[in-house]
PDB file of C-alpha atoms in Angstrom:
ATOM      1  CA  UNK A  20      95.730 112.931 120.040  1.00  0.00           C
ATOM      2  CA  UNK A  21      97.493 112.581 123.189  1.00  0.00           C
ATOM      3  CA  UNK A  22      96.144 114.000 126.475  1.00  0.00           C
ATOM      4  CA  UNK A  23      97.837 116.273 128.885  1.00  0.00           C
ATOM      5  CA  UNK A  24      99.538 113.815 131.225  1.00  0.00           C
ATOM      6  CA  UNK A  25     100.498 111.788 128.134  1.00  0.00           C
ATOM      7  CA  UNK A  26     102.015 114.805 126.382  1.00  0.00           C
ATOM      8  CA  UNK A  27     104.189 115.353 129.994  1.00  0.00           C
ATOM      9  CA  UNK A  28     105.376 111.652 130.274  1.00  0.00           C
ATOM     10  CA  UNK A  29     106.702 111.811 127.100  1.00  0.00           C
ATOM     11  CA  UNK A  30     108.353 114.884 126.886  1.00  0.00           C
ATOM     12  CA  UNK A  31     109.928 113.923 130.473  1.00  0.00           C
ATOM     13  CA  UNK A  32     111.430 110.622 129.553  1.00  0.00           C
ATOM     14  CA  UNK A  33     112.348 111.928 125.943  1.00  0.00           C
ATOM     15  CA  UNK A  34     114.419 114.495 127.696  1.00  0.00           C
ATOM     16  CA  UNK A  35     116.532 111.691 129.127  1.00  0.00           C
ATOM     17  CA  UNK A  36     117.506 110.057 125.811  1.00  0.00           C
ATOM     18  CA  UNK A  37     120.787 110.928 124.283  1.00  0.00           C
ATOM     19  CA  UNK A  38     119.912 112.359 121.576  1.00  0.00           C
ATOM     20  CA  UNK A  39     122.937 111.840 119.375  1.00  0.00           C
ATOM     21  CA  UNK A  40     123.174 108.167 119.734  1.00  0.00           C
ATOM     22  CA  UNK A  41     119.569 106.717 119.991  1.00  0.00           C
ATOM     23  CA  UNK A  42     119.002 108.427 116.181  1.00  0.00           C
ATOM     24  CA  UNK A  43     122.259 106.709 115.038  1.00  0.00           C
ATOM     25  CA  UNK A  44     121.167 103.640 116.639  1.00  0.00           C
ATOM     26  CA  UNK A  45     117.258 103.336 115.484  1.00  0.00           C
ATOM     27  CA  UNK A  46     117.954 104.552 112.228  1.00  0.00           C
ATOM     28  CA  UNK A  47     121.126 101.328 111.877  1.00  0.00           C
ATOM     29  CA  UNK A  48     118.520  99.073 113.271  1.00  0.00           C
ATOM     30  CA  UNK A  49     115.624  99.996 110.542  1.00  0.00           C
ATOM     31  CA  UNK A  50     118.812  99.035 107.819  1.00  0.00           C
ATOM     32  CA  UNK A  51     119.443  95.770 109.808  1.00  0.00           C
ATOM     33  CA  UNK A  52     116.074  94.587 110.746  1.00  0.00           C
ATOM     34  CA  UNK A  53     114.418  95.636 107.403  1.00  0.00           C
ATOM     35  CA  UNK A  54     117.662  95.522 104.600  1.00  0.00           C
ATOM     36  CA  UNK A  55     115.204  96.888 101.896  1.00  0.00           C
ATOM     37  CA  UNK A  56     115.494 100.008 103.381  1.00  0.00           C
ATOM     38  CA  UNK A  57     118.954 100.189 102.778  1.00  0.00           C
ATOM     39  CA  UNK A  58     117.870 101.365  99.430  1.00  0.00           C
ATOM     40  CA  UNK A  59     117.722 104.821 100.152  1.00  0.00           C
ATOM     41  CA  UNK A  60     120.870 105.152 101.830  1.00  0.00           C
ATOM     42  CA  UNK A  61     123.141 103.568  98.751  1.00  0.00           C
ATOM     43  CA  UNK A  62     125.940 106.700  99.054  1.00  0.00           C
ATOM     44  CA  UNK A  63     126.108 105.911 102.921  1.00  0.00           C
ATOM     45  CA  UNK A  64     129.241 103.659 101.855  1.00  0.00           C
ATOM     46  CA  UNK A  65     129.675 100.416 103.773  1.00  0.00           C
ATOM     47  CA  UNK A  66     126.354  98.520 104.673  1.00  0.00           C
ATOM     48  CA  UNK A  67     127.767  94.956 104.115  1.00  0.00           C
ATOM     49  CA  UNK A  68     126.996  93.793 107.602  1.00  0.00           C
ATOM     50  CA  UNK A  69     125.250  94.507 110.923  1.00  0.00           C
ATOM     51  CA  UNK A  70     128.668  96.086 112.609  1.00  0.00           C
ATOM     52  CA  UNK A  71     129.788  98.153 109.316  1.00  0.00           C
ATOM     53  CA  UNK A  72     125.904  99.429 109.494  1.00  0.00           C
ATOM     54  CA  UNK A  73     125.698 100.614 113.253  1.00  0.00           C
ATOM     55  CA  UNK A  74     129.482 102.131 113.251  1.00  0.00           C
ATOM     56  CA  UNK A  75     128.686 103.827 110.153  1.00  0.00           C
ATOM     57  CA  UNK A  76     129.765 108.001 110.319  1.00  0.00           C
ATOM     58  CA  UNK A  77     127.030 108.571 107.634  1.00  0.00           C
ATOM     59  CA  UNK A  78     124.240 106.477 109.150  1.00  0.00           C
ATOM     60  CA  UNK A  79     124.956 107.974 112.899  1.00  0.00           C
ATOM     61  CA  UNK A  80     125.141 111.351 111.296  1.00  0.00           C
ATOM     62  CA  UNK A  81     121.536 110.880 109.284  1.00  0.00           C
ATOM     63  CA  UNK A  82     120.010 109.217 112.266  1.00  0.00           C
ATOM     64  CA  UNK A  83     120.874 112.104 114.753  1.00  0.00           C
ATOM     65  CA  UNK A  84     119.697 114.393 111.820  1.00  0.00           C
ATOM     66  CA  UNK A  85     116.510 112.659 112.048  1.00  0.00           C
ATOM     67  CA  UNK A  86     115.794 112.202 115.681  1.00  0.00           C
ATOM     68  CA  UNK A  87     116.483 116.186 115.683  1.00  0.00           C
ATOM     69  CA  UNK A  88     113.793 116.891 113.548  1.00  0.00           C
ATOM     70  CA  UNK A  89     111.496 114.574 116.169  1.00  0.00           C
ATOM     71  CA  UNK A  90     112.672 116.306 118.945  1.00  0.00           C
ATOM     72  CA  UNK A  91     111.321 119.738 117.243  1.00  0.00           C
ATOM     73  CA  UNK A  92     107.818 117.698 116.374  1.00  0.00           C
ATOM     74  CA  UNK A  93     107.715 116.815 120.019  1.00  0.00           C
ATOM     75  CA  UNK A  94     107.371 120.562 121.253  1.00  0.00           C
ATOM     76  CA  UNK A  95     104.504 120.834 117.899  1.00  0.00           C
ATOM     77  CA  UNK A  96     102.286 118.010 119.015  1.00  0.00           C
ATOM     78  CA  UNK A  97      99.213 119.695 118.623  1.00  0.00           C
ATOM     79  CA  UNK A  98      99.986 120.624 114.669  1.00  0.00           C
ATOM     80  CA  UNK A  99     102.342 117.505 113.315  1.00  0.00           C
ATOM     81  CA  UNK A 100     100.892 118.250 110.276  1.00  0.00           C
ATOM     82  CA  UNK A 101     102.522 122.053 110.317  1.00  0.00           C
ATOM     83  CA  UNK A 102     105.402 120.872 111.931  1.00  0.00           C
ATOM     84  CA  UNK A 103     106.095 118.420 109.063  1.00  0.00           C
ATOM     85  CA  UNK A 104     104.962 119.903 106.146  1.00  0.00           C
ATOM     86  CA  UNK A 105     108.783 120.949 104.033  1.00  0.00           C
ATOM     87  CA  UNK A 106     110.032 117.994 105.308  1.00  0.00           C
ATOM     88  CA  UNK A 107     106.922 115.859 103.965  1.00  0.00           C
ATOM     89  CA  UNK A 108     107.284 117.574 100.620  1.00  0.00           C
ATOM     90  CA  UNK A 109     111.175 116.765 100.332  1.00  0.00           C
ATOM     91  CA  UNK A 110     110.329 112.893 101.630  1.00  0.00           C
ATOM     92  CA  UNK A 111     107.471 112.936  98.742  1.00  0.00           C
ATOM     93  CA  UNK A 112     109.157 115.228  95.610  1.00  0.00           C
ATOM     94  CA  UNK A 113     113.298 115.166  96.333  1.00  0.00           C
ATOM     95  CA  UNK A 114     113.857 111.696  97.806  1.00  0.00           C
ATOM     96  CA  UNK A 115     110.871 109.357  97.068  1.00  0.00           C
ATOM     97  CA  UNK A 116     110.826 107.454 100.223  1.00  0.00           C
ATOM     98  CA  UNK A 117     107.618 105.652 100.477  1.00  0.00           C
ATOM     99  CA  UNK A 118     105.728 106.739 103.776  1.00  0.00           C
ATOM    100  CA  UNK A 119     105.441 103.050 105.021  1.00  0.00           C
ATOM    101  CA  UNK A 120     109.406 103.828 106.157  1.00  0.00           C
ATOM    102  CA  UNK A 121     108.425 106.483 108.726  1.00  0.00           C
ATOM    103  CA  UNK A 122     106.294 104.052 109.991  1.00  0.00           C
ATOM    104  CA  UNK A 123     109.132 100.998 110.152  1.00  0.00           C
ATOM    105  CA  UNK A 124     111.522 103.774 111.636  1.00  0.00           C
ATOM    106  CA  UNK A 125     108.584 104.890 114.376  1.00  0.00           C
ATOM    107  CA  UNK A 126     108.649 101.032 115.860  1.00  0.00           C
ATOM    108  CA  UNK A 127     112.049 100.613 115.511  1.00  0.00           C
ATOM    109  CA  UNK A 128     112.877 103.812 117.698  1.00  0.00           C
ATOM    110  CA  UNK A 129     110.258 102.926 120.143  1.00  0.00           C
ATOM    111  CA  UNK A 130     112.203  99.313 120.578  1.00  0.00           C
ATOM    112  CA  UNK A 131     115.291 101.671 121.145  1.00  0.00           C
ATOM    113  CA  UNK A 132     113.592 103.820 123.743  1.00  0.00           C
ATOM    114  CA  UNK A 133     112.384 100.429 125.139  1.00  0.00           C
ATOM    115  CA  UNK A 134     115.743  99.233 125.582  1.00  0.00           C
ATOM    116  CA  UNK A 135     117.398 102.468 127.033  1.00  0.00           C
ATOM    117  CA  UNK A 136     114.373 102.899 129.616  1.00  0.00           C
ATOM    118  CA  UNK A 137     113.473  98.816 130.669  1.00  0.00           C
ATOM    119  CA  UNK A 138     110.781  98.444 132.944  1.00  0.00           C
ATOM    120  CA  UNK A 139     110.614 102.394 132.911  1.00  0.00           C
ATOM    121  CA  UNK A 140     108.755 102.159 129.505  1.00  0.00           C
ATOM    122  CA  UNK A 141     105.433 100.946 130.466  1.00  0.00           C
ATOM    123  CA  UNK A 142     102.505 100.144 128.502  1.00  0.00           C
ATOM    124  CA  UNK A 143     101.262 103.700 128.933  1.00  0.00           C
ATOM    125  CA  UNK A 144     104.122 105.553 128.253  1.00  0.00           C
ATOM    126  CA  UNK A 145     104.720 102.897 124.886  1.00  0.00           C
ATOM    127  CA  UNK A 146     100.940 103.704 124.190  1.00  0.00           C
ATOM    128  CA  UNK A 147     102.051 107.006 124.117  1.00  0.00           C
ATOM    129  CA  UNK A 148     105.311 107.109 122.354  1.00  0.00           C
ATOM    130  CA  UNK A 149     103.443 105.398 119.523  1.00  0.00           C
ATOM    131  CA  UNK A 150     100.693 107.850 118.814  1.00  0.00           C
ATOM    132  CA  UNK A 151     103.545 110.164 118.492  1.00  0.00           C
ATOM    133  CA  UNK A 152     105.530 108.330 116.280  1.00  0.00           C
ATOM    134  CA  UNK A 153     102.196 107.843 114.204  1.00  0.00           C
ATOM    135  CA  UNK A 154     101.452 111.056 114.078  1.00  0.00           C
ATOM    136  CA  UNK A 155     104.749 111.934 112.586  1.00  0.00           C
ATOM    137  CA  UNK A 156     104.895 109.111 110.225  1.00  0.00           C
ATOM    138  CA  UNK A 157     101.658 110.734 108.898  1.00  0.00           C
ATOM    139  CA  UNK A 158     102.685 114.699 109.263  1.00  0.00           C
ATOM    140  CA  UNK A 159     105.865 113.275 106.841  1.00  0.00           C
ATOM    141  CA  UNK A 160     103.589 111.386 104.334  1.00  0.00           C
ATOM    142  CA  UNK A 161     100.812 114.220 104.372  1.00  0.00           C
ATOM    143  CA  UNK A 162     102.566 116.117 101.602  1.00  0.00           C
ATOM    144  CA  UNK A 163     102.376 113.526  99.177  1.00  0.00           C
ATOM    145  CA  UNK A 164     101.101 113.500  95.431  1.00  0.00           C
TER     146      UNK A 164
ATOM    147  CA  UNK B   4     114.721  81.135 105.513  1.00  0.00           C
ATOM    148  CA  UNK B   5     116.169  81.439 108.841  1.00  0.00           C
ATOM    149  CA  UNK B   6     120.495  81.111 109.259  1.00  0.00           C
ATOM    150  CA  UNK B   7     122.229  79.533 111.140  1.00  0.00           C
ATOM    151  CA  UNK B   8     122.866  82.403 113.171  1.00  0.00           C
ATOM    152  CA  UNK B   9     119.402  83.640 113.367  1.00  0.00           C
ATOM    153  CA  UNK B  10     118.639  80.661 114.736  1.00  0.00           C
ATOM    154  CA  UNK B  11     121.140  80.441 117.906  1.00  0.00           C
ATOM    155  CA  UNK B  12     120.141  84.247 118.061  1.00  0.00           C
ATOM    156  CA  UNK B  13     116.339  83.000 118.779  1.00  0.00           C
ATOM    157  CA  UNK B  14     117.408  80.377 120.497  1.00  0.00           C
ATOM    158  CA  UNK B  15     119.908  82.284 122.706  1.00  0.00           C
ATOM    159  CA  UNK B  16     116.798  84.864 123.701  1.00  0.00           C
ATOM    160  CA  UNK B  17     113.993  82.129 124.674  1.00  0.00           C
ATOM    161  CA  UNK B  18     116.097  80.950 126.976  1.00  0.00           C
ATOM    162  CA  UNK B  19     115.553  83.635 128.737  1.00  0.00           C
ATOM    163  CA  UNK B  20     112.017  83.295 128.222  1.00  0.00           C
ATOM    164  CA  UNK B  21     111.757  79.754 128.924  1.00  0.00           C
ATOM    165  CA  UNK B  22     109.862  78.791 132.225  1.00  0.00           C
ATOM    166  CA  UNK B  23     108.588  82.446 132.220  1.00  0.00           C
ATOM    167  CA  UNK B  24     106.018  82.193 129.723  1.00  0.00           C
ATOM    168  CA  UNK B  25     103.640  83.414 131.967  1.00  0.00           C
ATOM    169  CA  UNK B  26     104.722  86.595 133.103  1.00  0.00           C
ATOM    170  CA  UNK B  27     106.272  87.292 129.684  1.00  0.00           C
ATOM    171  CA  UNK B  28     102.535  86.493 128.035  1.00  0.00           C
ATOM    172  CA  UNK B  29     101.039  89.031 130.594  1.00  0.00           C
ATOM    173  CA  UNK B  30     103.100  91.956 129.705  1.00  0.00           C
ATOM    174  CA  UNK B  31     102.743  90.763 125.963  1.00  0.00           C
ATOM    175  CA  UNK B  32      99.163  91.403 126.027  1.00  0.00           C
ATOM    176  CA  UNK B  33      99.114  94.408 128.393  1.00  0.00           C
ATOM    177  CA  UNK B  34     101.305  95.826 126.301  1.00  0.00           C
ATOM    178  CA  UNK B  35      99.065  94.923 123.286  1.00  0.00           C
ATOM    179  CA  UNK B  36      95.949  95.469 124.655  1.00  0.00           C
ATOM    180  CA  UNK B  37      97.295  99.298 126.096  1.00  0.00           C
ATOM    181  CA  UNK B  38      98.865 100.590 122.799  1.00  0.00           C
ATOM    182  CA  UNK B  39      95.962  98.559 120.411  1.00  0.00           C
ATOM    183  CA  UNK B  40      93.262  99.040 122.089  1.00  0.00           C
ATOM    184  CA  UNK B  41      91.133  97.483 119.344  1.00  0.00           C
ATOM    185  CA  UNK B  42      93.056  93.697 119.230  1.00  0.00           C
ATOM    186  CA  UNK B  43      91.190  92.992 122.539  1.00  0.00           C
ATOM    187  CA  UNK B  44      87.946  92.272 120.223  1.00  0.00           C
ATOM    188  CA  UNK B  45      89.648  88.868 119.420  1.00  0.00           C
ATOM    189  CA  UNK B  46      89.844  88.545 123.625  1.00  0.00           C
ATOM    190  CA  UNK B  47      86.484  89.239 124.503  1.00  0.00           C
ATOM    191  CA  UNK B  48      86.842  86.180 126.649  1.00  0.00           C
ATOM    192  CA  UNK B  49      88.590  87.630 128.696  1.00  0.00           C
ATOM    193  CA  UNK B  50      86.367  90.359 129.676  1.00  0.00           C
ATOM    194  CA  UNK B  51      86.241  93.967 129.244  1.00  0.00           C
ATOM    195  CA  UNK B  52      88.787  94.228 131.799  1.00  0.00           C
ATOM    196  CA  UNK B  53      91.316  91.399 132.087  1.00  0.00           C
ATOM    197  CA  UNK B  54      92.834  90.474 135.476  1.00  0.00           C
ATOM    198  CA  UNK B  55      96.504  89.596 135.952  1.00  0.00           C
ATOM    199  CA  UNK B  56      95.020  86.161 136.496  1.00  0.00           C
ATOM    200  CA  UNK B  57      93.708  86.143 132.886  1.00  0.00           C
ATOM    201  CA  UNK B  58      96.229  87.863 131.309  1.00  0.00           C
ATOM    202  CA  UNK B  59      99.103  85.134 133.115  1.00  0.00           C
ATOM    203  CA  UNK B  60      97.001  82.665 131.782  1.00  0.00           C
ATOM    204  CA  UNK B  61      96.351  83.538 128.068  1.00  0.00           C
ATOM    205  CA  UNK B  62      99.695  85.045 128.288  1.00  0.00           C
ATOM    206  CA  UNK B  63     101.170  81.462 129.452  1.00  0.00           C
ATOM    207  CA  UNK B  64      99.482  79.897 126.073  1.00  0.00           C
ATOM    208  CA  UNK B  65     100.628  82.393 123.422  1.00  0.00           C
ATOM    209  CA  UNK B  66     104.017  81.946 124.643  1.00  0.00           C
ATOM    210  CA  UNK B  67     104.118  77.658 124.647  1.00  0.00           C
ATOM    211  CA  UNK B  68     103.111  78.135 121.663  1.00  0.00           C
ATOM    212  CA  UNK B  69     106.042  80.316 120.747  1.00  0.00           C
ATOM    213  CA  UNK B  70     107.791  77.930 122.339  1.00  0.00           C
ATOM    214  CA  UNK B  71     107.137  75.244 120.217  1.00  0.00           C
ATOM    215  CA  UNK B  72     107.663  77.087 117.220  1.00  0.00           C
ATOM    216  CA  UNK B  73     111.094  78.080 118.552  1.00  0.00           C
ATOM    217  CA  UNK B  74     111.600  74.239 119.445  1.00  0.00           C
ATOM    218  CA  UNK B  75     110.641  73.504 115.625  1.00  0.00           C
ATOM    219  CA  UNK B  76     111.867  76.998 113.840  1.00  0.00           C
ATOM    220  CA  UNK B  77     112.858  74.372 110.603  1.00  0.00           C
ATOM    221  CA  UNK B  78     109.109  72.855 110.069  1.00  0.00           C
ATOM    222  CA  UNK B  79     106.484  75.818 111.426  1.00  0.00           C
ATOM    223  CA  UNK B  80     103.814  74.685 108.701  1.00  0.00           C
ATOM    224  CA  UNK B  81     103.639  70.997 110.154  1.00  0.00           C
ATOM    225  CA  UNK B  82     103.839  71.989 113.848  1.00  0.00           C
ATOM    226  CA  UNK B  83     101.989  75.165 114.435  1.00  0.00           C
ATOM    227  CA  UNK B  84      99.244  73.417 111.540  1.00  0.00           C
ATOM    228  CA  UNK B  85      96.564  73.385 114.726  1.00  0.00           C
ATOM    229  CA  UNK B  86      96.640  76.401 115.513  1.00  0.00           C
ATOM    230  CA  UNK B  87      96.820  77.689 111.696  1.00  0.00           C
ATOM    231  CA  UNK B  88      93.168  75.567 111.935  1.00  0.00           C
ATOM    232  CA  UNK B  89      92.113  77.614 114.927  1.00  0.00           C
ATOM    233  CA  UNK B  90      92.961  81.116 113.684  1.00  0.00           C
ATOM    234  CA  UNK B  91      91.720  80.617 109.856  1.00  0.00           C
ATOM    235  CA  UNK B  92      88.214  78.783 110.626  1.00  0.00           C
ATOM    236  CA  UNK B  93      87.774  79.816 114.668  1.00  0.00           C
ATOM    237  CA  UNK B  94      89.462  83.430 115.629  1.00  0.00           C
ATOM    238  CA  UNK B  95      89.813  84.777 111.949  1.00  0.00           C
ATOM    239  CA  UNK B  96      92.221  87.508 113.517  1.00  0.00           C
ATOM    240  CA  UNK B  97      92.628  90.386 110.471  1.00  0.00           C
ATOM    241  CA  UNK B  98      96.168  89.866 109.637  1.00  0.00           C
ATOM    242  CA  UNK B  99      97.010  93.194 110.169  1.00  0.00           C
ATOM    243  CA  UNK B 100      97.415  92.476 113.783  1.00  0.00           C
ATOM    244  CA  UNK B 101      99.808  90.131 113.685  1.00  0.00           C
ATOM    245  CA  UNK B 102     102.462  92.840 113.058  1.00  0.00           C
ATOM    246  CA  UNK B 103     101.225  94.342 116.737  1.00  0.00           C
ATOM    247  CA  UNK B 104     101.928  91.803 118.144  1.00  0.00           C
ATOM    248  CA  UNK B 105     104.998  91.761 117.003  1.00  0.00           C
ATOM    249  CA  UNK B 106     106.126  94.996 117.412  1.00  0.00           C
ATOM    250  CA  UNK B 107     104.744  94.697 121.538  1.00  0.00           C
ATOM    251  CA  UNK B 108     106.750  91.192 121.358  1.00  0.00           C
ATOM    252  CA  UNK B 109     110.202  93.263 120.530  1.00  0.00           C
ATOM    253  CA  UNK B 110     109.301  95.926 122.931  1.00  0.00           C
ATOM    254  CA  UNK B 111     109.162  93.253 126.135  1.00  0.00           C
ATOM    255  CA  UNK B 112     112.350  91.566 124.516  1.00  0.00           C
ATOM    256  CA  UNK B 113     113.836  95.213 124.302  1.00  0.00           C
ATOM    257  CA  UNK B 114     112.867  96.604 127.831  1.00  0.00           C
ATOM    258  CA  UNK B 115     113.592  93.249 129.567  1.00  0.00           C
ATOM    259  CA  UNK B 116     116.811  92.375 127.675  1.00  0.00           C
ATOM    260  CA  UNK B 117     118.007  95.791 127.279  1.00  0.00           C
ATOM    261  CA  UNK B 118     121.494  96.243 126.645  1.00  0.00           C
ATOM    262  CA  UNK B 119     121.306  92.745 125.985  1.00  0.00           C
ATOM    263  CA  UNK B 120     119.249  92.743 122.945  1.00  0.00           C
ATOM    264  CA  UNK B 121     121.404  92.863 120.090  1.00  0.00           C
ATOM    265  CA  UNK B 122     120.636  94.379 116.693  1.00  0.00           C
ATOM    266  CA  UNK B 123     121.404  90.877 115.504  1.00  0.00           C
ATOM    267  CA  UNK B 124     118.574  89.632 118.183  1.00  0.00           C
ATOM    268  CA  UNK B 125     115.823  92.067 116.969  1.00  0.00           C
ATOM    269  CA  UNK B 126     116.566  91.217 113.101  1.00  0.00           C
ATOM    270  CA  UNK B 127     116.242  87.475 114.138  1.00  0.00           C
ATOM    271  CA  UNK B 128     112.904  87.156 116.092  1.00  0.00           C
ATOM    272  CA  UNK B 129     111.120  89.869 113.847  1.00  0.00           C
ATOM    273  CA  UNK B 130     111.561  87.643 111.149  1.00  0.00           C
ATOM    274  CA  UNK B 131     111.205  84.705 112.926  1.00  0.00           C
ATOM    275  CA  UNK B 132     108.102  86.110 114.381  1.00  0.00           C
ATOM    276  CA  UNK B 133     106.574  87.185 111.104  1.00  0.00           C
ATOM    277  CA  UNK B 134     107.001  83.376 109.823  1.00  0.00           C
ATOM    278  CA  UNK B 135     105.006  82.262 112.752  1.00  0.00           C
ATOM    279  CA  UNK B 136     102.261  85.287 111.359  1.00  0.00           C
ATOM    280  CA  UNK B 137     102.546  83.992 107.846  1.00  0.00           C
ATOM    281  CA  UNK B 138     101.549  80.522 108.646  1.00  0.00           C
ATOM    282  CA  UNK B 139      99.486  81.421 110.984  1.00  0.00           C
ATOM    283  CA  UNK B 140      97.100  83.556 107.938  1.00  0.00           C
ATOM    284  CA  UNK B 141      97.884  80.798 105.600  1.00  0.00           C
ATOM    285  CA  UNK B 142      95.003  78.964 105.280  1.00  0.00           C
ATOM    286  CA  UNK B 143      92.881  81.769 105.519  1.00  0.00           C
ATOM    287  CA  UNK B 144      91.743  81.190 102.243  1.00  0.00           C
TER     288      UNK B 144
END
């Protein structure tokens, strides 16, 4: 899936990102840009607008939760599949989120990354950061029957 | 339908854009072309390998065009109805592009505008964006 060179550049600029705020912040974008999604999320408490979303405790908590569990898929590139595999099963039998989320989330987090990094996040290094989120959107939906 | 708050959000971020088209086109399809390799089939006019000359060029186009749309965000179907033409009877681009596009669109927005680009922003021009898509397809069939 990704080469050498490509697996390097991304774990190098991935080990810049602050990890507790750019899960918060993708995962409170997905719920803005894409309010269907808000449907899993219904005990998060308040949702009603943009601001309540993004300074949400529960969302900031869930996304750092989740960009956690990315940051352990990043060091298991080779075997996503593996890597994923309870977590696919949970997605699939405990909360019945349909896979075409992961795949919402993936884009929104590489916007993030674009907008932490600028002009740092080139072409490549998107090119990159998308086969890896693709790769985990289909590691989490792998599971499913 | 787009609010009234969507729209100074789109409005607020092309002009930025505006009298940059070119540049801003270029990256758009580097970007596209790098990440989706297989959207440059609809590009083969440009080569195998598009120069910076091309890509400021073809670039430049897309983003009028975006431009206009911005410019008439209230009546898309009647404006953009050329170009609907074009891509349903001339380029027949699968649909399922469109949305790379889009995504590469928010990641030049994103890396250029930075801390800039609001939440609010991103929610605005992705479904501004994928209005411009829909009529785009619409005649299709």
């Amino acid at each position: 899936m990704l080469s050498a060179e490509e697996k390097a550049a991304v774990t190098s600029l991935f080990a810049k990102v602050k990890v507790d705020e750019v899960g918060g912040e993708a995962l409170g974008r997905l719920l803005v840009v894409y309010p269907w999604t808000q449907r899993f999320f219904e005990s998060f408490g308040d949702l009603s607008s943009a601001d309540a979303i993004l300074g949400n405790p529960k969302v900031k908590a869930h996304g750092k939760k989740v960009l956690d569990s990315f940051c352990e898929g990043l060091k298991q590139l080779d075997d996503l599949k593996g890597a994923f595999a309870s977590l696919s099963e949970l997605h699939c039998d405990k909360l019945h989120v349909d896979p075409e989320n992961f795949r919402l989330l993936g884009n929104v987090l590489v916007v993030v990354l674009a907008r932490c990094f600028g002009s740092e996040f080139s072409p490549e290094l998107q090119a990159s950061f998308q086969k890896v989120v693709t790769g985990v959107a289909n590691a989490l939906a792998h599971r499913y029957h | 339908m787009l609010s009234a708050q969507e729209r100074a959000h789109i409005t607020q971020v092309w002009d930025l854009i505006a009298g940059h088209e070119a540049p801003f086109g270029a990256e758009l399809l580097r970007r596209l072309f790098t990440v989706y390799p297989s959207t440059k089939v609809y590009f083969r006019h440009l080569g195998d390998h598009p120069d910076e000359v091309q890509l400021l060029s073809h670039g430049q186009r897309m983003l009028q065009a975006v431009g206009v749309a911005v410019q008439y965000m209230d009546n898309l179907r009647a404006v953009l109805s050329p170009l609907a033409d074009l891509h349903a009877q001339v380029l027949r681009v699968d649909p399922t592009n469109f949305p790379l596009v889009i995504q590469c669109f928010q990641v030049v927005l994103a890396s250029h505008l930075q801390g800039e680009f609001t939440v609010e922003m991103q929610a605005a021009w992705d479904k501004f964006l994928t209005g411009v898509a829909v009529v785009l397809t619409e005649k299709y069939r």
